[in-house]
Coordinates of C-alpha atoms in Angstrom, one line a residue:
M1 CA 16.3 -14.9 -3.9
A2 CA 18.5 -13.7 -6.8
I3 CA 22.0 -12.4 -7.3
S4 CA 23.6 -10.5 -10.2
E5 CA 27.1 -11.8 -10.9
N6 CA 29.4 -11.2 -13.9
G7 CA 26.6 -9.3 -15.6
H8 CA 24.0 -12.1 -15.3
T9 CA 21.1 -12.5 -12.9
T10 CA 20.6 -15.9 -11.3
I11 CA 17.9 -17.3 -9.0
I12 CA 19.5 -18.7 -5.8
P13 CA 17.9 -22.1 -4.7
N14 CA 17.3 -22.6 -1.1
S15 CA 18.8 -25.5 1.0
E16 CA 16.0 -27.8 -0.2
G17 CA 17.0 -27.2 -3.8
M18 CA 13.9 -25.2 -4.6
K19 CA 13.7 -21.8 -6.3
T20 CA 10.9 -20.5 -4.1
T21 CA 10.5 -20.6 -0.3
P22 CA 7.1 -20.6 1.3
S23 CA 6.7 -17.8 3.9
V24 CA 5.8 -20.2 6.7
V25 CA 7.4 -20.4 10.2
A26 CA 6.8 -23.2 12.8
F27 CA 8.1 -24.7 16.0
N28 CA 7.9 -28.5 16.3
K29 CA 7.2 -30.5 19.5
D30 CA 10.9 -30.3 20.4
G31 CA 11.0 -26.5 20.2
E32 CA 13.0 -26.6 16.9
R33 CA 12.2 -23.7 14.5
L34 CA 11.2 -24.6 11.0
V35 CA 11.1 -22.2 8.1
G36 CA 9.9 -22.5 4.5
E37 CA 9.0 -25.9 3.0
L38 CA 9.7 -27.9 6.2
A39 CA 7.3 -25.7 8.1
K40 CA 4.7 -25.9 5.4
R41 CA 4.8 -29.7 5.3
Q42 CA 3.8 -30.1 9.0
L43 CA 1.3 -27.3 8.9
S44 CA -1.9 -29.5 9.0
M45 CA -0.6 -31.6 12.0
N46 CA 0.8 -28.6 13.9
P47 CA -1.5 -25.7 13.2
H48 CA -1.2 -24.1 16.7
N49 CA 2.6 -23.6 16.3
T50 CA 2.7 -22.6 12.6
I51 CA 2.2 -19.1 11.1
M52 CA 1.9 -18.2 7.4
S53 CA 1.0 -15.0 5.4
I54 CA 2.8 -12.8 8.0
K55 CA 3.1 -10.1 5.3
R56 CA -0.5 -9.1 5.9
L57 CA 0.4 -8.1 9.5
M58 CA 3.5 -6.1 8.7
G59 CA 3.3 -2.6 10.1
T60 CA 0.7 -3.5 12.7
D61 CA 1.1 -4.0 16.5
Q62 CA -0.5 -7.4 16.3
K63 CA 1.5 -10.3 17.7
V64 CA 1.4 -14.0 17.0
T65 CA 2.0 -16.8 19.5
L66 CA 4.3 -19.7 18.6
N67 CA 5.7 -22.2 21.1
N68 CA 4.2 -20.2 24.0
N69 CA 6.1 -17.0 22.9
H70 CA 4.7 -13.8 21.5
Y71 CA 6.3 -12.5 18.3
T72 CA 5.9 -9.3 16.3
P73 CA 5.4 -9.6 12.5
Q74 CA 8.9 -8.1 12.1
E75 CA 10.4 -11.0 14.1
I76 CA 8.5 -13.7 12.1
S77 CA 9.5 -12.0 8.9
A78 CA 13.1 -11.9 10.1
M79 CA 13.1 -15.6 10.7
I80 CA 12.2 -16.1 7.0
L81 CA 14.8 -13.6 5.9
Q82 CA 17.4 -15.2 8.1
K83 CA 16.8 -18.6 6.5
L84 CA 17.2 -17.0 3.0
K85 CA 20.4 -15.3 4.1
M86 CA 21.9 -18.6 5.4
D87 CA 20.9 -20.5 2.3
A88 CA 22.4 -17.7 0.1
Q89 CA 25.6 -17.8 2.1
H90 CA 25.8 -21.6 1.7
Y91 CA 25.2 -21.3 -2.1
L92 CA 27.7 -18.4 -2.6
N93 CA 30.2 -19.7 -0.1
E94 CA 30.6 -16.1 1.3
E95 CA 29.0 -13.9 3.9
V96 CA 25.9 -11.9 2.9
T97 CA 25.5 -8.6 4.7
Q98 CA 23.3 -6.4 2.4
A99 CA 20.1 -6.9 0.6
I100 CA 17.4 -5.3 -1.5
I101 CA 13.9 -6.4 -0.3
T102 CA 10.8 -6.2 -2.4
V103 CA 7.4 -5.2 -1.0
P104 CA 3.9 -4.6 -2.4
A105 CA 3.7 -1.3 -4.1
Y106 CA 0.8 -0.3 -1.9
F107 CA 2.7 -0.8 1.3
N108 CA 2.5 2.2 3.5
D109 CA 5.3 3.8 5.6
D110 CA 4.8 1.6 8.6
Q111 CA 4.9 -1.6 6.5
R112 CA 8.0 -0.4 4.7
Q113 CA 9.8 0.5 7.9
A114 CA 8.7 -2.9 9.5
T115 CA 10.3 -4.6 6.5
K116 CA 13.5 -2.8 7.0
D117 CA 13.4 -3.7 10.7
A118 CA 12.9 -7.3 9.8
G119 CA 16.0 -7.2 7.7
R120 CA 18.0 -5.6 10.5
I121 CA 16.8 -8.3 12.9
A122 CA 18.0 -10.9 10.3
G123 CA 21.4 -9.3 10.2
L124 CA 20.9 -7.6 6.8
D125 CA 21.6 -4.0 5.9
V126 CA 18.6 -3.3 3.7
I127 CA 20.0 -0.8 1.2
R128 CA 16.8 -0.4 -0.7
I129 CA 13.1 -1.2 -0.5
I130 CA 11.7 -1.7 -4.0
N131 CA 8.1 -2.2 -5.1
E132 CA 7.4 -5.7 -6.4
P133 CA 5.7 -4.7 -9.7
T134 CA 8.5 -2.2 -10.3
S135 CA 11.0 -5.0 -9.7
A136 CA 9.2 -7.2 -12.2
A137 CA 9.3 -4.4 -14.7
L138 CA 13.1 -4.1 -14.3
T139 CA 13.4 -7.8 -15.3
Y140 CA 11.1 -7.2 -18.3
G141 CA 12.9 -3.9 -19.2
L142 CA 16.3 -5.6 -19.3
E143 CA 15.2 -7.6 -22.3
N144 CA 12.7 -5.1 -23.8
H145 CA 14.3 -1.6 -23.6
F146 CA 12.3 0.0 -26.4
G147 CA 9.6 2.6 -25.8
Q148 CA 6.4 1.1 -24.4
K149 CA 3.8 1.4 -21.7
V150 CA 3.3 -1.7 -19.6
M151 CA 0.8 -2.6 -16.9
V152 CA 2.3 -5.0 -14.3
F153 CA -0.4 -7.0 -12.7
D154 CA 1.0 -8.7 -9.5
L155 CA -1.4 -11.0 -7.7
G156 CA 0.6 -12.9 -5.1
G157 CA -0.3 -15.1 -2.2
G158 CA -1.4 -12.3 0.2
T159 CA -1.3 -9.0 -1.7
F160 CA -2.3 -7.5 -5.0
D161 CA -0.6 -4.6 -6.8
V162 CA -1.0 -3.0 -10.2
S163 CA 1.5 -0.5 -11.7
I164 CA 1.6 1.4 -14.9
I165 CA 5.3 1.6 -16.1
E166 CA 6.9 3.3 -19.1
I167 CA 10.0 1.8 -20.5
G168 CA 12.2 3.6 -23.0
A169 CA 15.8 4.8 -23.6
G170 CA 17.2 3.0 -20.7
V171 CA 14.7 4.5 -18.3
I172 CA 12.0 2.6 -16.4
E173 CA 9.5 5.1 -15.0
V174 CA 6.5 4.2 -12.8
L175 CA 3.6 6.4 -13.9
S176 CA 1.1 5.2 -11.2
T177 CA 0.4 2.4 -8.7
S178 CA -2.6 1.0 -6.9
G179 CA -3.5 -2.2 -5.1
D180 CA -5.1 -4.1 -2.3
N181 CA -2.9 -5.3 0.6
H182 CA -5.4 -8.0 1.6
L183 CA -6.2 -9.7 -1.7
G184 CA -4.2 -12.7 -2.9
G185 CA -4.2 -16.4 -3.6
D186 CA -4.8 -17.1 0.1
D187 CA -8.3 -15.5 -0.3
F188 CA -9.1 -17.9 -3.2
D189 CA -8.0 -20.8 -1.0
E190 CA -10.3 -19.5 1.7
A191 CA -13.3 -19.2 -0.6
L192 CA -13.0 -22.7 -1.8
A193 CA -12.3 -24.0 1.7
T194 CA -15.5 -22.3 3.0
F195 CA -17.5 -24.1 0.3
I196 CA -15.9 -27.5 1.4
F197 CA -16.7 -26.7 5.1
E198 CA -20.3 -25.9 4.3
D199 CA -20.8 -28.9 2.1
F200 CA -19.4 -31.2 4.8
L201 CA -21.5 -29.6 7.4
L202 CA -24.7 -30.1 5.3
K203 CA -23.9 -33.8 4.6
E204 CA -22.3 -34.9 7.9
H205 CA -23.6 -32.3 10.4
V206 CA -20.0 -31.5 11.4
D207 CA -18.3 -28.1 11.2
L208 CA -14.7 -28.9 10.5
R209 CA -13.7 -25.2 11.2
K210 CA -14.0 -26.0 14.9
D211 CA -11.2 -28.6 14.7
L212 CA -8.0 -26.7 13.9
V213 CA -6.2 -29.7 12.5
A214 CA -9.1 -30.6 10.2
K215 CA -9.4 -26.9 9.2
R216 CA -5.7 -26.8 8.1
R217 CA -6.0 -30.0 6.1
V218 CA -9.0 -28.6 4.2
L219 CA -7.2 -25.3 3.5
E220 CA -4.2 -27.2 2.2
A221 CA -6.5 -29.3 0.0
A222 CA -8.2 -26.1 -1.2
E223 CA -4.8 -24.6 -2.2
K224 CA -3.9 -27.8 -4.1
A225 CA -7.2 -27.8 -5.9
K226 CA -6.8 -24.2 -6.9
I227 CA -3.5 -25.0 -8.5
D228 CA -4.9 -28.0 -10.2
L229 CA -7.8 -26.0 -11.6
S230 CA -5.4 -23.6 -13.3
T231 CA -4.6 -26.4 -15.8
M232 CA -7.4 -28.9 -15.3
S233 CA -11.2 -28.7 -15.7
S234 CA -11.9 -30.6 -12.5
T235 CA -10.0 -32.1 -9.5
T236 CA -10.8 -34.5 -6.7
I237 CA -10.3 -33.6 -3.0
S238 CA -9.7 -36.7 -0.8
L239 CA -9.2 -36.3 2.9
P240 CA -9.5 -39.7 4.7
F241 CA -10.1 -39.7 8.5
I242 CA -10.9 -36.0 8.5
Y243 CA -13.0 -36.4 11.6
Q244 CA -13.9 -39.0 14.2
D245 CA -16.8 -39.0 16.7
R246 CA -18.7 -41.6 18.7
L247 CA -20.3 -42.9 15.4
G248 CA -17.0 -43.6 13.8
V249 CA -14.5 -42.1 11.3
K250 CA -15.7 -39.7 8.6
N251 CA -13.9 -39.2 5.3
L252 CA -14.1 -36.2 3.0
E253 CA -14.4 -36.9 -0.7
M254 CA -15.6 -34.5 -3.4
T255 CA -15.0 -33.4 -6.9
I256 CA -14.6 -29.7 -7.7
D257 CA -14.8 -28.4 -11.3
R258 CA -13.5 -25.1 -12.6
A259 CA -16.9 -23.6 -13.1
V260 CA -17.8 -24.0 -9.4
F261 CA -14.4 -22.6 -8.3
E262 CA -14.9 -19.6 -10.6
T263 CA -18.4 -19.0 -9.2
L264 CA -17.0 -19.1 -5.6
T265 CA -14.2 -16.6 -6.4
Q266 CA -16.0 -14.3 -8.8
E267 CA -16.1 -11.5 -6.2
L268 CA -12.4 -11.8 -5.6
V269 CA -11.7 -11.5 -9.3
E270 CA -13.8 -8.4 -9.5
R271 CA -11.8 -6.8 -6.7
C272 CA -8.9 -6.7 -9.1
V273 CA -10.7 -4.4 -11.5
L274 CA -10.9 -1.1 -9.5
P275 CA -7.1 -0.9 -8.7
M276 CA -6.5 -1.4 -12.4
Q277 CA -8.8 1.4 -13.3
H278 CA -7.3 3.7 -10.6
A279 CA -3.8 3.0 -11.9
L280 CA -4.8 3.8 -15.5
N281 CA -6.7 7.0 -14.5
D282 CA -3.7 8.2 -12.4
A283 CA -1.4 7.6 -15.3
R284 CA -3.8 9.4 -17.6
L285 CA -4.0 6.4 -19.9
T286 CA -6.7 4.3 -21.5
P287 CA -6.4 0.5 -21.9
S288 CA -5.7 1.1 -25.6
D289 CA -2.6 3.1 -24.7
L290 CA -1.0 0.0 -23.1
D291 CA 1.5 -2.0 -25.1
K292 CA 1.4 -5.0 -22.8
C293 CA 0.2 -6.3 -19.5
I294 CA 2.7 -8.5 -17.6
M295 CA 1.2 -11.1 -15.2
V296 CA 3.2 -11.6 -12.0
G297 CA 2.6 -13.6 -8.8
G298 CA 1.5 -17.2 -8.4
A299 CA -2.3 -16.3 -8.3
S300 CA -2.0 -14.6 -11.7
R301 CA -2.1 -18.1 -13.2
I302 CA -5.8 -18.5 -12.3
P303 CA -7.8 -18.7 -15.6
S304 CA -10.7 -16.4 -14.5
V305 CA -8.2 -13.8 -13.4
I306 CA -6.5 -13.9 -16.8
R307 CA -9.8 -13.6 -18.6
R308 CA -11.0 -10.6 -16.5
V309 CA -7.7 -8.8 -17.0
A310 CA -8.0 -9.4 -20.8
Q311 CA -11.6 -7.9 -20.7
V312 CA -10.4 -4.8 -18.9
I313 CA -7.4 -4.0 -21.0
G314 CA -8.8 -5.3 -24.3
K315 CA -5.8 -7.6 -25.0
E316 CA -4.4 -10.9 -23.8
P317 CA -2.0 -10.4 -20.9
S318 CA 1.5 -11.7 -21.2
H319 CA 3.2 -14.5 -19.3
S320 CA 6.6 -13.9 -20.8
L321 CA 8.1 -13.7 -17.4
N322 CA 8.2 -16.4 -14.8
P323 CA 5.7 -15.0 -12.3
D324 CA 7.6 -16.6 -9.3
E325 CA 11.1 -15.4 -10.3
C326 CA 10.8 -12.1 -12.0
V327 CA 10.5 -10.0 -8.9
A328 CA 13.6 -11.4 -7.3
K329 CA 15.5 -11.0 -10.5
G330 CA 14.5 -7.4 -10.7
A331 CA 15.8 -6.8 -7.2
A332 CA 19.1 -8.3 -8.2
I333 CA 19.3 -6.0 -11.3
Q334 CA 18.7 -3.0 -9.0
A335 CA 21.4 -4.4 -6.6
A336 CA 23.9 -4.6 -9.4
K337 CA 23.1 -1.0 -10.5
L338 CA 23.5 0.3 -6.9
S339 CA 26.9 -1.5 -6.7
R340 CA 27.9 -0.1 -10.1
Q341 CA 28.0 -3.5 -11.8
I342 CA 27.3 -4.1 -15.4
V343 CA 24.1 -6.0 -16.2
L344 CA 23.8 -8.0 -19.4
S345 CA 20.6 -9.0 -21.2
S346 CA 20.1 -12.6 -22.5
T347 CA 21.8 -11.6 -25.8
G348 CA 24.9 -10.3 -23.9
T349 CA 24.1 -6.6 -24.4
S350 CA 25.1 -4.3 -21.6
T351 CA 22.2 -2.3 -20.3
D352 CA 22.1 0.6 -17.9
L353 CA 18.6 1.0 -16.6
L354 CA 17.4 4.1 -14.6
L355 CA 14.6 3.3 -12.2
L356 CA 12.0 6.0 -11.3
D357 CA 9.4 4.9 -8.8
V358 CA 6.5 6.7 -7.1
T359 CA 4.9 7.4 -3.7
P360 CA 1.5 5.7 -3.5
L361 CA -0.4 8.2 -1.2
T362 CA -0.6 12.0 -1.0
L363 CA 1.3 13.8 1.7
S364 CA -0.1 17.0 3.2
I365 CA 0.1 19.3 6.2
E366 CA -2.9 20.7 8.2
T367 CA -3.5 24.4 7.7
V368 CA -6.0 26.9 9.1
G369 CA -9.6 25.6 9.4
G370 CA -8.5 22.0 9.3
V371 CA -7.6 22.0 5.6
A372 CA -5.2 19.3 4.3
T373 CA -2.9 21.2 2.0
P374 CA -1.0 18.8 -0.3
L375 CA 2.7 19.2 -0.8
I376 CA 3.4 15.9 -2.6
T377 CA 0.5 14.2 -4.5
R378 CA 0.2 10.4 -4.9
N379 CA 2.1 8.9 -7.7
T380 CA 4.8 11.5 -7.6
T381 CA 8.2 10.2 -8.7
I382 CA 10.6 9.5 -5.8
P383 CA 13.1 10.4 -4.5
T384 CA 11.6 13.9 -4.3
T385 CA 11.8 17.2 -2.4
Y386 CA 9.2 19.9 -2.3
S387 CA 8.9 23.2 -0.3
Q388 CA 6.1 25.7 0.2
I389 CA 5.9 28.9 2.1
F390 CA 3.2 29.2 4.8
T391 CA 2.5 31.9 7.4
T392 CA 0.8 32.4 10.8
S393 CA -2.9 32.7 11.4
T394 CA -2.9 35.0 14.5
N395 CA -1.1 38.1 15.5
F396 CA 2.3 37.7 17.3
Q397 CA 2.2 33.9 17.1
R398 CA 5.3 32.5 18.6
Q399 CA 5.0 28.8 17.5
V400 CA 3.2 26.7 14.9
E401 CA 2.4 23.0 15.0
I402 CA 3.1 21.0 11.9
N403 CA 0.7 18.1 11.4
V404 CA 1.9 15.7 8.7
L405 CA -0.9 13.9 6.9
Q406 CA -1.3 11.0 4.5
G407 CA -4.4 10.4 2.4
E408 CA -6.5 11.8 -0.4
R409 CA -9.2 13.8 1.4
P410 CA -9.2 17.6 1.4
L411 CA -9.9 17.9 5.2
A412 CA -7.2 17.0 7.7
K413 CA -9.6 15.1 10.0
D414 CA -10.4 12.6 7.2
N415 CA -6.8 11.7 6.6
K416 CA -4.2 9.8 8.7
S417 CA -1.8 11.9 10.8
L418 CA 1.7 10.5 10.4
G419 CA 3.2 12.7 13.1
K420 CA 3.3 16.2 14.6
F421 CA 6.1 18.6 15.6
K422 CA 6.3 22.2 16.7
L423 CA 8.4 25.1 15.3
K424 CA 9.0 27.5 18.2
H425 CA 10.6 30.9 18.6
I426 CA 9.0 32.5 15.6
K427 CA 9.7 36.2 15.4
P428 CA 6.6 38.1 16.7
A429 CA 4.7 39.8 14.0
L430 CA 1.2 40.4 12.7
R431 CA -0.7 37.5 11.1
G432 CA 0.4 36.8 7.6
V433 CA 3.8 38.4 7.9
P434 CA 6.1 35.5 9.1
Q435 CA 7.3 33.3 6.3
I436 CA 7.6 29.6 7.3
E437 CA 9.0 27.2 4.8
V438 CA 7.8 23.7 5.0
T439 CA 9.8 21.0 3.1
F440 CA 8.9 17.4 2.4
D441 CA 11.7 15.1 1.5
I442 CA 11.0 11.5 0.4
D443 CA 13.9 9.1 -0.2
A444 CA 14.0 6.2 -2.6
N445 CA 12.6 3.8 0.1
G446 CA 9.6 6.0 0.7
I447 CA 10.8 7.3 4.1
V448 CA 9.6 10.8 4.7
N449 CA 11.5 13.7 6.3
V450 CA 9.5 16.9 7.0
S451 CA 11.1 20.2 8.1
A452 CA 9.9 23.7 8.9
K453 CA 12.0 26.9 9.0
D454 CA 11.2 30.5 10.0
L455 CA 12.9 32.4 7.2
S456 CA 13.3 35.6 9.3
T457 CA 15.2 33.9 12.2
G458 CA 16.6 30.8 10.5
H459 CA 15.2 28.7 13.3
A460 CA 14.2 25.2 12.0
Q461 CA 12.7 21.9 13.3
S462 CA 12.2 18.6 11.6
I463 CA 10.7 15.1 11.9
T464 CA 11.5 11.8 10.2
I465 CA 8.4 9.8 9.6
E466 CA 9.9 6.3 9.9
S467 CA 7.0 4.4 11.5
S468 CA 4.5 6.8 10.2
S469 CA 1.3 5.3 9.2
H470 CA -0.8 2.7 11.1
M471 CA -3.3 2.7 8.2
S472 CA -4.7 -0.8 7.6
K473 CA -5.7 -2.0 4.1
E474 CA -9.3 -1.2 5.0
E475 CA -8.3 2.4 6.0
I476 CA -6.4 3.0 2.8
E477 CA -9.2 1.6 0.6
K478 CA -11.8 3.6 2.5
A479 CA -9.7 6.7 2.1
M480 CA -9.6 6.2 -1.7
E481 CA -13.3 5.3 -2.0
E482 CA -14.5 8.1 0.2
A483 CA -12.4 10.6 -1.7
K484 CA -14.4 9.8 -4.8
K485 CA -17.8 9.3 -3.0
Y486 CA -17.6 12.5 -1.0
E487 CA -15.6 14.5 -3.6
K488 CA -18.4 17.0 -4.1
D489 CA -19.2 17.4 -0.4
D490 CA -15.5 17.8 0.5
A491 CA -15.1 20.5 -2.2
S492 CA -17.9 22.4 -0.7
K493 CA -16.6 22.1 2.9
K494 CA -13.1 23.2 1.8
E495 CA -14.5 26.2 -0.2
R496 CA -16.3 27.4 3.0
I497 CA -13.3 27.0 5.2
L498 CA -11.1 28.9 2.7
F499 CA -13.9 31.6 2.5
K500 CA -14.0 31.9 6.3
N501 CA -10.2 32.4 6.3
E502 CA -10.5 35.0 3.5
S503 CA -13.3 36.8 5.4
D504 CA -11.3 36.8 8.7
A505 CA -8.3 38.2 7.0
F506 CA -10.2 41.0 5.4
L507 CA -12.0 41.9 8.6
A508 CA -8.6 42.1 10.4
E509 CA -7.5 44.8 8.1
K510 CA -8.3 48.5 8.6
H511 CA -10.9 50.0 6.3
D512 CA -12.1 53.2 8.0
H513 CA -14.1 54.4 5.0
L514 CA -16.2 51.2 5.1
K515 CA -17.1 50.9 8.8
K516 CA -20.9 50.9 8.1
E517 CA -20.7 48.3 5.3
I518 CA -18.3 46.1 7.4
N519 CA -20.6 46.2 10.4
E520 CA -23.5 45.1 8.1
Y521 CA -21.3 42.2 6.9
K522 CA -20.5 41.2 10.4
K523 CA -24.2 41.1 11.3
A524 CA -24.8 38.9 8.2
L525 CA -22.0 36.5 9.3
K526 CA -23.5 36.2 12.8
K527 CA -27.0 35.6 11.4
V528 CA -25.8 33.0 8.9
Q529 CA -23.1 30.5 9.9
I530 CA -20.7 29.8 7.0
D531 CA -20.3 26.1 7.6
K532 CA -24.1 25.4 8.1
C533 CA -25.9 27.8 5.8
S534 CA -27.6 26.8 2.5
E535 CA -25.9 27.2 -0.8
S536 CA -27.9 30.3 -1.6
D537 CA -27.1 32.0 1.6
F538 CA -23.4 31.1 1.2
K539 CA -23.5 32.6 -2.3
K540 CA -24.9 35.8 -0.9
L541 CA -22.1 36.0 1.7
R542 CA -19.6 35.4 -1.1
E543 CA -21.1 38.2 -3.2
H544 CA -21.2 40.5 -0.1
L545 CA -17.5 40.0 0.7
D546 CA -16.5 40.5 -3.0
K547 CA -18.3 43.8 -3.0
L548 CA -16.5 44.9 0.2
K549 CA -13.1 43.9 -1.2
H550 CA -13.9 45.7 -4.4
A551 CA -14.9 48.9 -2.5
A552 CA -11.8 48.6 -0.3
N553 CA -9.5 48.6 -3.4
I554 CA -11.1 51.5 -5.1

């Protein structure tokens, strides 16, 4: 937590006197709710009634069970926010009603809306959702407001983001963002814990994963070992009385060196590379164009991660910011800006920073033939509004259905539908005559509003995509990867769909002087199906139609 007061940004300690609060919620045997460090301390002995890493479930319908009750991710998140709110009120000695909440840059619409809902449950008016790497860049930009291009590498406990940001003349502009919502320090813990489980199983013939208490103890030990190995070459894991059977008590003792840990987590480190490359490509930059790479998030301290980032960008990444505090401080800077407060740098200089963020995924609507027609492409600066004129596909059409899509594929069926609505009472006319204006409006929180208007009658309809996307991390990654893998195939499919639309439109027109030629063309279309024919046959159809259109215009 952080607050901006009298021009200065300060981290607010929690009630335990700590600057960071673990995202852990638990209920003890008396039914008392524990949040933060108190919940984490009793995790290994009370695993059934403890939940952590709830951020990964945000935006899903999955529920968790604690103390025989079922809770949504929003409710668990709200418990954490409520503790933070109460601790802040105690520290400030005044009521807190509004907040800016940071989220992973690659959070989709559902996850962002779920975060706002959690804030509301906790009694907070969430006045802005801000991306975590963008927030970190605000902190950096406050002290470094000369022109430069910066990569913000944010590897936290449960999520990974990378953003390319340009800082200059009081403006912080996000050029691109990418990430992985299921990659973080927790995965490094899990990889090491799996090694410990397998080693114990081999030596003692006992699978500790089947004992929930033992499993939690090993995971805790793995996390501690990971932290130790960031500054030490080796560490010792000692878990006495880890298991007991009819043969007696078993202890777990082993030494882990950094080389073993890095071998176990090599695949996780490599998963950081592709989002970095995507972000650079979308920003139209090369690594040599970067002035600096800022490391954010606790897991960014892992030595193998630092080395791999240095290899990708060709320079040593910077740890000039406190990776645990800079995101919260950036949110406080934005809060001060929204409340029209003056923000001072460490030298006492007054700084007015303008923040320009982006939307992470392309937004489209479905058009004739199942084509996804983009209106707002990914990494477009928000807030933004864009309108485009469309028309009807059949004669005397009285209504159209607007299908709003999210994703990078050119065909509607391969993207995620965020919602549908119908524009009715269109003035009857021949196909192609009505003018229907479709407008996308994305606010600073990434919430989407889509409207459609018949320009001849003025009739309009709209939909707000608030809980819009149920895309999981896997679906988002799959959408990005498939877009590249099937780029050529998709382009061919789209070309044929557009050609079919063009052909149908031409045949619907009157060309009395070309009746014979048009009949021959119709026979060719029946003989060779556009969507299934070979490239050579499709090329012949294309040439045939071009000749007809040329003859019709003579």
